[in-house]
Short mmCIF file of N, CA and C in Angstrom, two decimals:
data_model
loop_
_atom_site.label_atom_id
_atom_site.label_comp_id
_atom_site.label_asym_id
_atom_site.label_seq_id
_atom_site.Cartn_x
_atom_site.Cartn_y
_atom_site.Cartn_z
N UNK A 3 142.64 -119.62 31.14
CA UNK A 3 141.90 -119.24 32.33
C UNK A 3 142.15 -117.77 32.67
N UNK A 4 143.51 -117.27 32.44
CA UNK A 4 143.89 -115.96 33.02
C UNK A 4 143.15 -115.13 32.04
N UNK A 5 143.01 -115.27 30.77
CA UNK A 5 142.84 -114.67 29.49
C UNK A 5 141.11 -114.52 29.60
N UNK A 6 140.24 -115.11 30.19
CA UNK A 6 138.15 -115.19 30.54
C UNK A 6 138.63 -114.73 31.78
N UNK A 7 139.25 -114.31 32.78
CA UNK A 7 139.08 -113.56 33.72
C UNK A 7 139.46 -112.67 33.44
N UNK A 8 140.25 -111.98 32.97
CA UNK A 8 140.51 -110.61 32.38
C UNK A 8 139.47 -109.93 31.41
N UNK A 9 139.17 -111.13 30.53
CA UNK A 9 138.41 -110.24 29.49
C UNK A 9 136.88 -110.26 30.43
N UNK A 10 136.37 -110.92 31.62
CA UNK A 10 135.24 -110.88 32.58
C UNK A 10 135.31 -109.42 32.96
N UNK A 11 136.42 -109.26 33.82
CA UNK A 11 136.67 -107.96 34.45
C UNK A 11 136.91 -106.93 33.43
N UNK A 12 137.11 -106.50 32.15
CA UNK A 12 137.25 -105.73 31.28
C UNK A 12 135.65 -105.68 31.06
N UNK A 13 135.11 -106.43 30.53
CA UNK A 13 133.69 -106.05 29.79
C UNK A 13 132.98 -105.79 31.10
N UNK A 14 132.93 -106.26 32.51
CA UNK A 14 132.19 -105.81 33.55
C UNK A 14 132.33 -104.51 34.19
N UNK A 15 133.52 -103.65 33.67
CA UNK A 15 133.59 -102.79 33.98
C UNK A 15 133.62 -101.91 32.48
N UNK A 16 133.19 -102.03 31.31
CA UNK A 16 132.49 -101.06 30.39
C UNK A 16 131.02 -101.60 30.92
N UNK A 17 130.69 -102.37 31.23
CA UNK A 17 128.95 -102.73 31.25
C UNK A 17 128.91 -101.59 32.20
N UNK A 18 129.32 -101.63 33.85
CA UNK A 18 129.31 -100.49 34.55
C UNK A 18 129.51 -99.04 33.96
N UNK A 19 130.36 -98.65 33.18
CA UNK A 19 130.59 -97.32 32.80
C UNK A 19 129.43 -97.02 32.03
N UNK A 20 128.92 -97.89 30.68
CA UNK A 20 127.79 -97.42 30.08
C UNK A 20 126.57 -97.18 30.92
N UNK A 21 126.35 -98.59 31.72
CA UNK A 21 125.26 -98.26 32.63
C UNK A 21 124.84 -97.26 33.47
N UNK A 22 125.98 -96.52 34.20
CA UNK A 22 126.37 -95.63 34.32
C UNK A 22 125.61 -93.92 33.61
N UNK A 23 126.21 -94.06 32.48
CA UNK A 23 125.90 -93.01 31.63
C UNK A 23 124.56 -93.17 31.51
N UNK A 24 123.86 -93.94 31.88
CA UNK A 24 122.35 -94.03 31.66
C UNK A 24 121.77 -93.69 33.40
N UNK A 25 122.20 -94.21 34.05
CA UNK A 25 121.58 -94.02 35.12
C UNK A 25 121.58 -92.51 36.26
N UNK A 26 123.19 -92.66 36.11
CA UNK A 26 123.45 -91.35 36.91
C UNK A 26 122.95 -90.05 36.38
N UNK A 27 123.07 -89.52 34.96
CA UNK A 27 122.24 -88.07 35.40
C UNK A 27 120.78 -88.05 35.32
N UNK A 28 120.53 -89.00 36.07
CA UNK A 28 118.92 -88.63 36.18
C UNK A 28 118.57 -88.32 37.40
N UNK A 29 117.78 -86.95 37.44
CA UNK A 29 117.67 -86.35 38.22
C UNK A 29 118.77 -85.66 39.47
N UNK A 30 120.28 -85.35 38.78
CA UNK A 30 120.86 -85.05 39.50
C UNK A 30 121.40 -83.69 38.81
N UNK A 31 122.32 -82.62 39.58
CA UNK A 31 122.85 -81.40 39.02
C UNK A 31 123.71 -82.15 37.85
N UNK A 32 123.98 -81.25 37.12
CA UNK A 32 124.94 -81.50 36.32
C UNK A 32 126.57 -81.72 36.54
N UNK A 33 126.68 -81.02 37.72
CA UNK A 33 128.03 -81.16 38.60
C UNK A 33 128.09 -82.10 38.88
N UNK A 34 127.05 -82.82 39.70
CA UNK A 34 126.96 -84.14 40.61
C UNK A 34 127.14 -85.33 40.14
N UNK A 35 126.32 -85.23 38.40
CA UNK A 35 126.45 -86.08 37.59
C UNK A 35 127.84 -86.54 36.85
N UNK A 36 128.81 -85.09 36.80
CA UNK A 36 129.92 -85.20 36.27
C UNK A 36 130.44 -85.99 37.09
N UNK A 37 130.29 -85.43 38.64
CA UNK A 37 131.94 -86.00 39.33
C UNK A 37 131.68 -87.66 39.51
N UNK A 38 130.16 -88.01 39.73
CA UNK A 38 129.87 -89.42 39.98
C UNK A 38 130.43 -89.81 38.31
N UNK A 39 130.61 -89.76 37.13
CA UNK A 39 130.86 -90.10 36.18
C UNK A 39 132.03 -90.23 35.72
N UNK A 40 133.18 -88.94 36.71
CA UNK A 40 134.30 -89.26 36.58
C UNK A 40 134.81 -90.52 37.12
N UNK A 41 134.18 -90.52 38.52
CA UNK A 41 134.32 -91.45 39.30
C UNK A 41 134.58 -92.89 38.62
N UNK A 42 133.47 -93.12 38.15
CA UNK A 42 133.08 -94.48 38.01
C UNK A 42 133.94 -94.83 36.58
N UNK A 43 133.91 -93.96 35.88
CA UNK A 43 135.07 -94.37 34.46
C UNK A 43 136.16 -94.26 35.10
N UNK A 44 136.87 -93.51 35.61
CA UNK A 44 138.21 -93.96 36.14
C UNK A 44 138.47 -95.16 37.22
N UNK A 45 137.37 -95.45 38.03
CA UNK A 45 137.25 -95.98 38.90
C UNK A 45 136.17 -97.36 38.85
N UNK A 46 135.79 -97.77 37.92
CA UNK A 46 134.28 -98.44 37.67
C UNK A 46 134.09 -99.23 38.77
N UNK A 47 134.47 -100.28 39.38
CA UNK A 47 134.75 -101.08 40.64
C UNK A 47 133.71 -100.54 41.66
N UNK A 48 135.19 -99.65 42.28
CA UNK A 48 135.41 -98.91 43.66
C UNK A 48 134.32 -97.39 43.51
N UNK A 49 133.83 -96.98 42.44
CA UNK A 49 132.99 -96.46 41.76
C UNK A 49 131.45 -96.24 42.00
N UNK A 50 131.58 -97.56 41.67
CA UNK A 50 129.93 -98.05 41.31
C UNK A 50 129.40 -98.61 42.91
N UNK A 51 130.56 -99.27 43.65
CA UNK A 51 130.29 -99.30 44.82
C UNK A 51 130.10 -98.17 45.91
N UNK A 52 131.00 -97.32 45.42
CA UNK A 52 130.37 -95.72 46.50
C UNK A 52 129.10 -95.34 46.27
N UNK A 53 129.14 -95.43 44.56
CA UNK A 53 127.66 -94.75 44.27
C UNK A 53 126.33 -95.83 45.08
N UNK A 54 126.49 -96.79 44.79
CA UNK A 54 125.37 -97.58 45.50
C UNK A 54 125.26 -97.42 46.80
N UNK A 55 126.91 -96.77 47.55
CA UNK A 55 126.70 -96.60 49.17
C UNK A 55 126.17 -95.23 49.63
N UNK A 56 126.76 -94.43 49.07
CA UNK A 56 125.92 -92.89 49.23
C UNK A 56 125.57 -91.74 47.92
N UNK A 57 125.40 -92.72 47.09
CA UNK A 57 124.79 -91.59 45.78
C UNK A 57 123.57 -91.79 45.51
N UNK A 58 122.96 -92.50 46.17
CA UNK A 58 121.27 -92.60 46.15
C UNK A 58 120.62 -91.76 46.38
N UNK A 59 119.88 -91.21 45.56
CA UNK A 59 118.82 -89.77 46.70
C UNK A 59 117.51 -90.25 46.62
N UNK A 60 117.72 -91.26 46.63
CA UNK A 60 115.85 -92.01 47.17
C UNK A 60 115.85 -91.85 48.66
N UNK A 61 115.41 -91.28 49.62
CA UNK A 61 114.93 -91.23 50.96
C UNK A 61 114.47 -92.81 51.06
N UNK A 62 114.83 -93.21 52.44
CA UNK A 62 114.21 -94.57 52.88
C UNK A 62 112.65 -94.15 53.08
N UNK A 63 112.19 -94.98 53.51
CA UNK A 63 110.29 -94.98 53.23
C UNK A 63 110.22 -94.07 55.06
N UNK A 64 111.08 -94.54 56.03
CA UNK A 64 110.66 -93.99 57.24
C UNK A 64 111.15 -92.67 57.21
N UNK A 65 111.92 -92.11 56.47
CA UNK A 65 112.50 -91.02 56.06
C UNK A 65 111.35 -89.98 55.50
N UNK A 66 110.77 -90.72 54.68
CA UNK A 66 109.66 -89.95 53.85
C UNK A 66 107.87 -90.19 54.64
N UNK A 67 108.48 -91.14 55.27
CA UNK A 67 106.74 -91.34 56.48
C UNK A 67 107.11 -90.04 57.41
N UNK A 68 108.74 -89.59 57.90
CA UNK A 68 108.63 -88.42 58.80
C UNK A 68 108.30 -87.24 58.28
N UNK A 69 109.13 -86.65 56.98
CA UNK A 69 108.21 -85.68 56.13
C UNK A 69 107.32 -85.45 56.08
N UNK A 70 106.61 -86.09 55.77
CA UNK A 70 104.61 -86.37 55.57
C UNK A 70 104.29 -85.69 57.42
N UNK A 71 104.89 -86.15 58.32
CA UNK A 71 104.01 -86.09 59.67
C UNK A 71 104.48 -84.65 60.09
N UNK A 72 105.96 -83.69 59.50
CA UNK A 72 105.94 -82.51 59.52
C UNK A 72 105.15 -81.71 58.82
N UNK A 73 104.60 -82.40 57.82
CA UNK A 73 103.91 -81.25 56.83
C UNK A 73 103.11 -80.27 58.07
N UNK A 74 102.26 -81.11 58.59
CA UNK A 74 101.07 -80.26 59.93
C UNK A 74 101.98 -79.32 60.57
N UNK A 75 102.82 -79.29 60.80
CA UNK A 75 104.02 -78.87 62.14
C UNK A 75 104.40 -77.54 61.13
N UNK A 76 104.60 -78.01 59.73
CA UNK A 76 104.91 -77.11 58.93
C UNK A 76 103.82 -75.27 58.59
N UNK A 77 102.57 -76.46 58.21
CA UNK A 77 101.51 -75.30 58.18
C UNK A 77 100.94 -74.71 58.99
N UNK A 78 101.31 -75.74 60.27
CA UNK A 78 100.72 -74.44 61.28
C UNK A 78 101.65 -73.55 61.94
N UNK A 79 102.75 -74.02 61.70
CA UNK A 79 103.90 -72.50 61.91
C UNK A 79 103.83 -71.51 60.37
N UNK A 80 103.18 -71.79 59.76
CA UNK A 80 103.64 -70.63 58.89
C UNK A 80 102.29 -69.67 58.72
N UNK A 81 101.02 -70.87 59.33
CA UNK A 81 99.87 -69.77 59.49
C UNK A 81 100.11 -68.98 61.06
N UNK A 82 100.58 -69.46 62.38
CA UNK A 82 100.96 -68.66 63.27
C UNK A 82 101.90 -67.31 63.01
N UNK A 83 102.90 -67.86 61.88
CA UNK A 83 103.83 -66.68 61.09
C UNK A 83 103.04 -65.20 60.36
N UNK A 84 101.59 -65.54 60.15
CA UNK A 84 101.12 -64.55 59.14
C UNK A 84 101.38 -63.40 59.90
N UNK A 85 101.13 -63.24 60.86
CA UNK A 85 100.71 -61.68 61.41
C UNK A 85 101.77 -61.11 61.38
N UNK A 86 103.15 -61.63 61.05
CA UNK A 86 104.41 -61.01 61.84
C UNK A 86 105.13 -60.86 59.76
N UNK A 87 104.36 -61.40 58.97
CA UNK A 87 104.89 -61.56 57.63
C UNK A 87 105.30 -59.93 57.16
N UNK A 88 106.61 -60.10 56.55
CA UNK A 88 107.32 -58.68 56.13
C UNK A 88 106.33 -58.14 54.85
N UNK A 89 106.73 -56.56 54.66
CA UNK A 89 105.98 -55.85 53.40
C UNK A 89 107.02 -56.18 52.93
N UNK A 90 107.30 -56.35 51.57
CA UNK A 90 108.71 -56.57 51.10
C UNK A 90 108.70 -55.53 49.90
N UNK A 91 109.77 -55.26 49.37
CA UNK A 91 109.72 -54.86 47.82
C UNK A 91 110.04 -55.86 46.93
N UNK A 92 109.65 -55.47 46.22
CA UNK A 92 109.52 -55.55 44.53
C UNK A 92 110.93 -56.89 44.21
N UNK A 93 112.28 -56.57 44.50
CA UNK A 93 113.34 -56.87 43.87
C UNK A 93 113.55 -57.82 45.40
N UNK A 94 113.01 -57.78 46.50
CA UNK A 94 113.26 -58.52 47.64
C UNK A 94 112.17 -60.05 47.21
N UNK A 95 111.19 -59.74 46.60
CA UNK A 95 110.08 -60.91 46.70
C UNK A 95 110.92 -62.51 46.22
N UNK A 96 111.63 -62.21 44.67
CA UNK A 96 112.18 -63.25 44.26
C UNK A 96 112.71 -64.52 45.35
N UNK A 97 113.82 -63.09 46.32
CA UNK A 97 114.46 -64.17 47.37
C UNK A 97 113.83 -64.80 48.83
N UNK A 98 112.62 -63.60 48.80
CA UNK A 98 111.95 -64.12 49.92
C UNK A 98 111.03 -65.59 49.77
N UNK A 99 110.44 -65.78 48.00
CA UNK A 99 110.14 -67.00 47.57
C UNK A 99 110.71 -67.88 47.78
N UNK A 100 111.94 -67.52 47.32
CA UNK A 100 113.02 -68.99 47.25
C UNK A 100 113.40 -69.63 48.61
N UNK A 101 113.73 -68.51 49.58
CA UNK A 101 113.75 -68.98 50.92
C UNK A 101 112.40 -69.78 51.70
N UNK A 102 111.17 -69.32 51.30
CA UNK A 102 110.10 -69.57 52.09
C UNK A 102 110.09 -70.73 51.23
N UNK A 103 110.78 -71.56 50.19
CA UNK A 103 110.15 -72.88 49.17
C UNK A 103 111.35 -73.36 49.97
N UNK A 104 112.56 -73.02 50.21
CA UNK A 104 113.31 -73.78 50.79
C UNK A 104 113.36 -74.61 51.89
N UNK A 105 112.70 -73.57 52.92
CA UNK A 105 112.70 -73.95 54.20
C UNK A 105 111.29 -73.89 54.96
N UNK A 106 110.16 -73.72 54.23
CA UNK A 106 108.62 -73.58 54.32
C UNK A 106 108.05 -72.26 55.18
N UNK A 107 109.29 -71.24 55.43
CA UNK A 107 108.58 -70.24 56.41
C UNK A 107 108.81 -69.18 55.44
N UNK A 108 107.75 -68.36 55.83
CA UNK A 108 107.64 -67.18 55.14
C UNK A 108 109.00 -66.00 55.89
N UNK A 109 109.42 -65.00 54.96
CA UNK A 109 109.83 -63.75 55.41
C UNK A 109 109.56 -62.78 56.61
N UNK A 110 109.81 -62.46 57.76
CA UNK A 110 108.90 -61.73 58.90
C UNK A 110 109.41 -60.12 58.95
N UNK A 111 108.92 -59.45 59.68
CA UNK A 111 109.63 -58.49 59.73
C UNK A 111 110.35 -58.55 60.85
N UNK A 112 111.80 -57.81 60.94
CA UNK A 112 112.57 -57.62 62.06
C UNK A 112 114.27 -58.52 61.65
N UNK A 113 114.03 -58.51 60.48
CA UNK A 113 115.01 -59.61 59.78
C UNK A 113 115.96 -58.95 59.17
N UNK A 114 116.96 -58.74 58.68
CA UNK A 114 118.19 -57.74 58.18
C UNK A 114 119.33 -58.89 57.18
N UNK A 115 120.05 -58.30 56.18
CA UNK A 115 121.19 -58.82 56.48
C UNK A 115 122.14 -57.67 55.91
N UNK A 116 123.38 -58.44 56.45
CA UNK A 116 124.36 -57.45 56.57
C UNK A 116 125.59 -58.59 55.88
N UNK A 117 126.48 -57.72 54.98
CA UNK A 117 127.01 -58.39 54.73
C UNK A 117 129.01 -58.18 54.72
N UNK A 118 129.58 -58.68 55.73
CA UNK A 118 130.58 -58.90 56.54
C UNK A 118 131.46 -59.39 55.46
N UNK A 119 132.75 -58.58 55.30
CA UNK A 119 133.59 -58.94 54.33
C UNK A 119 134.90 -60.14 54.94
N UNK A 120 135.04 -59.66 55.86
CA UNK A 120 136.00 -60.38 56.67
C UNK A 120 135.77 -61.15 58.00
N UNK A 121 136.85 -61.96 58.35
CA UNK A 121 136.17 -63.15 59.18
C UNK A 121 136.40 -62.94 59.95
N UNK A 122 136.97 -61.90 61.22
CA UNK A 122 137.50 -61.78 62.27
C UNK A 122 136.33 -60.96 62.54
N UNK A 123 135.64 -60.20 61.72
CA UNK A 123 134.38 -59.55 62.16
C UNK A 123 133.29 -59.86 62.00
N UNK A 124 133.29 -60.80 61.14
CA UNK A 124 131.96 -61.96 61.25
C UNK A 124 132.20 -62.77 62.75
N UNK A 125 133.36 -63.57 62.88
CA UNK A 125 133.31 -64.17 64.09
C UNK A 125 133.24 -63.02 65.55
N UNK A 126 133.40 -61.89 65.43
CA UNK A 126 133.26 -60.85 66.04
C UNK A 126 131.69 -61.03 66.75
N UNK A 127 131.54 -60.52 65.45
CA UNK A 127 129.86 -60.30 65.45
C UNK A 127 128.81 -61.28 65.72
N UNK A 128 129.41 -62.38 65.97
CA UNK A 128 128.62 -63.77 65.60
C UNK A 128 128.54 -63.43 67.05
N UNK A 129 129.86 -63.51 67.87
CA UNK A 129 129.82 -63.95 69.08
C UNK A 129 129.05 -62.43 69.72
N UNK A 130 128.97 -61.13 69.61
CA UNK A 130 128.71 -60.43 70.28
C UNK A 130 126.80 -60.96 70.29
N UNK A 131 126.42 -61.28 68.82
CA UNK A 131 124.75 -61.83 68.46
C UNK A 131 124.40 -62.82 69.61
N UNK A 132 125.22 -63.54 69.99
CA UNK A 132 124.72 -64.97 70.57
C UNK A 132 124.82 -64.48 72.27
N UNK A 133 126.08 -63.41 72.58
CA UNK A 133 125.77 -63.04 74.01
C UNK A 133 124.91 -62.28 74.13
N UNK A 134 123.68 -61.68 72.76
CA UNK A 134 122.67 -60.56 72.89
C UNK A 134 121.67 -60.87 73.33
#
């Protein structure tokens, strides 16, 4: 009896590890995929149960019904945005893309950055921005 419960829990946890290797890097970074992979081979169990509790990146359906009802909210702030949209250069466009795909707003003018080496003058500065 001890000897089919052991060998149960041995093969149920290679079934998990291979399964595993099939499921997890799909569609995930390659980082993400590693550490969930370390996880679950060292861990297959306690593992496979985290991953099922928060390694999902399927959005629930009401999750993705709210998306859909920002899209409108989305395009009409970014057509109210046109008039105020920055000239940019050449070597600025790349990041102004990536930001406006990130977060759906375009680049404006009146926008800067500055970049603060140390933290006593970032938190400096943070706080002098927010009493401005």
């Amino acid at each position: 009896m001890k000897l089919s419960y052991e060998l149960l829990l041995v093969s149920t946890e290679w079934i998990v590890r291979l399964g595993a290797l099939v499921v997890i890097p799909q569609r995930r970074s390659p980082s993400s995929a590693r550490a969930w992979l370390l996880l679950i081979f060292f861990l297959p169990i306690a593992g496979i149960i985290l991953f099922l509790a928060i390694g999902n990146d399927h959005f629930p359906k009401w999750r993705r019904a709210r998306f859909r009802s920002l899209q409108l909210f989305f395009e009409m702030a970014t057509d109210s945005l046109k008039p105020f949209q920055a000239v940019l250069e050449a070597r600025q466009q790349p990041v102004a893309e990536l930001a406006a795909a990130l977060r759906r707003f375009p680049a404006t003018d009146g926008k800067r950055i500055e970049l603060i080496d140390d933290y006593d003058g970032m938190i400096d500065r943070l706080v002098a921005d927010i009493d401005a």
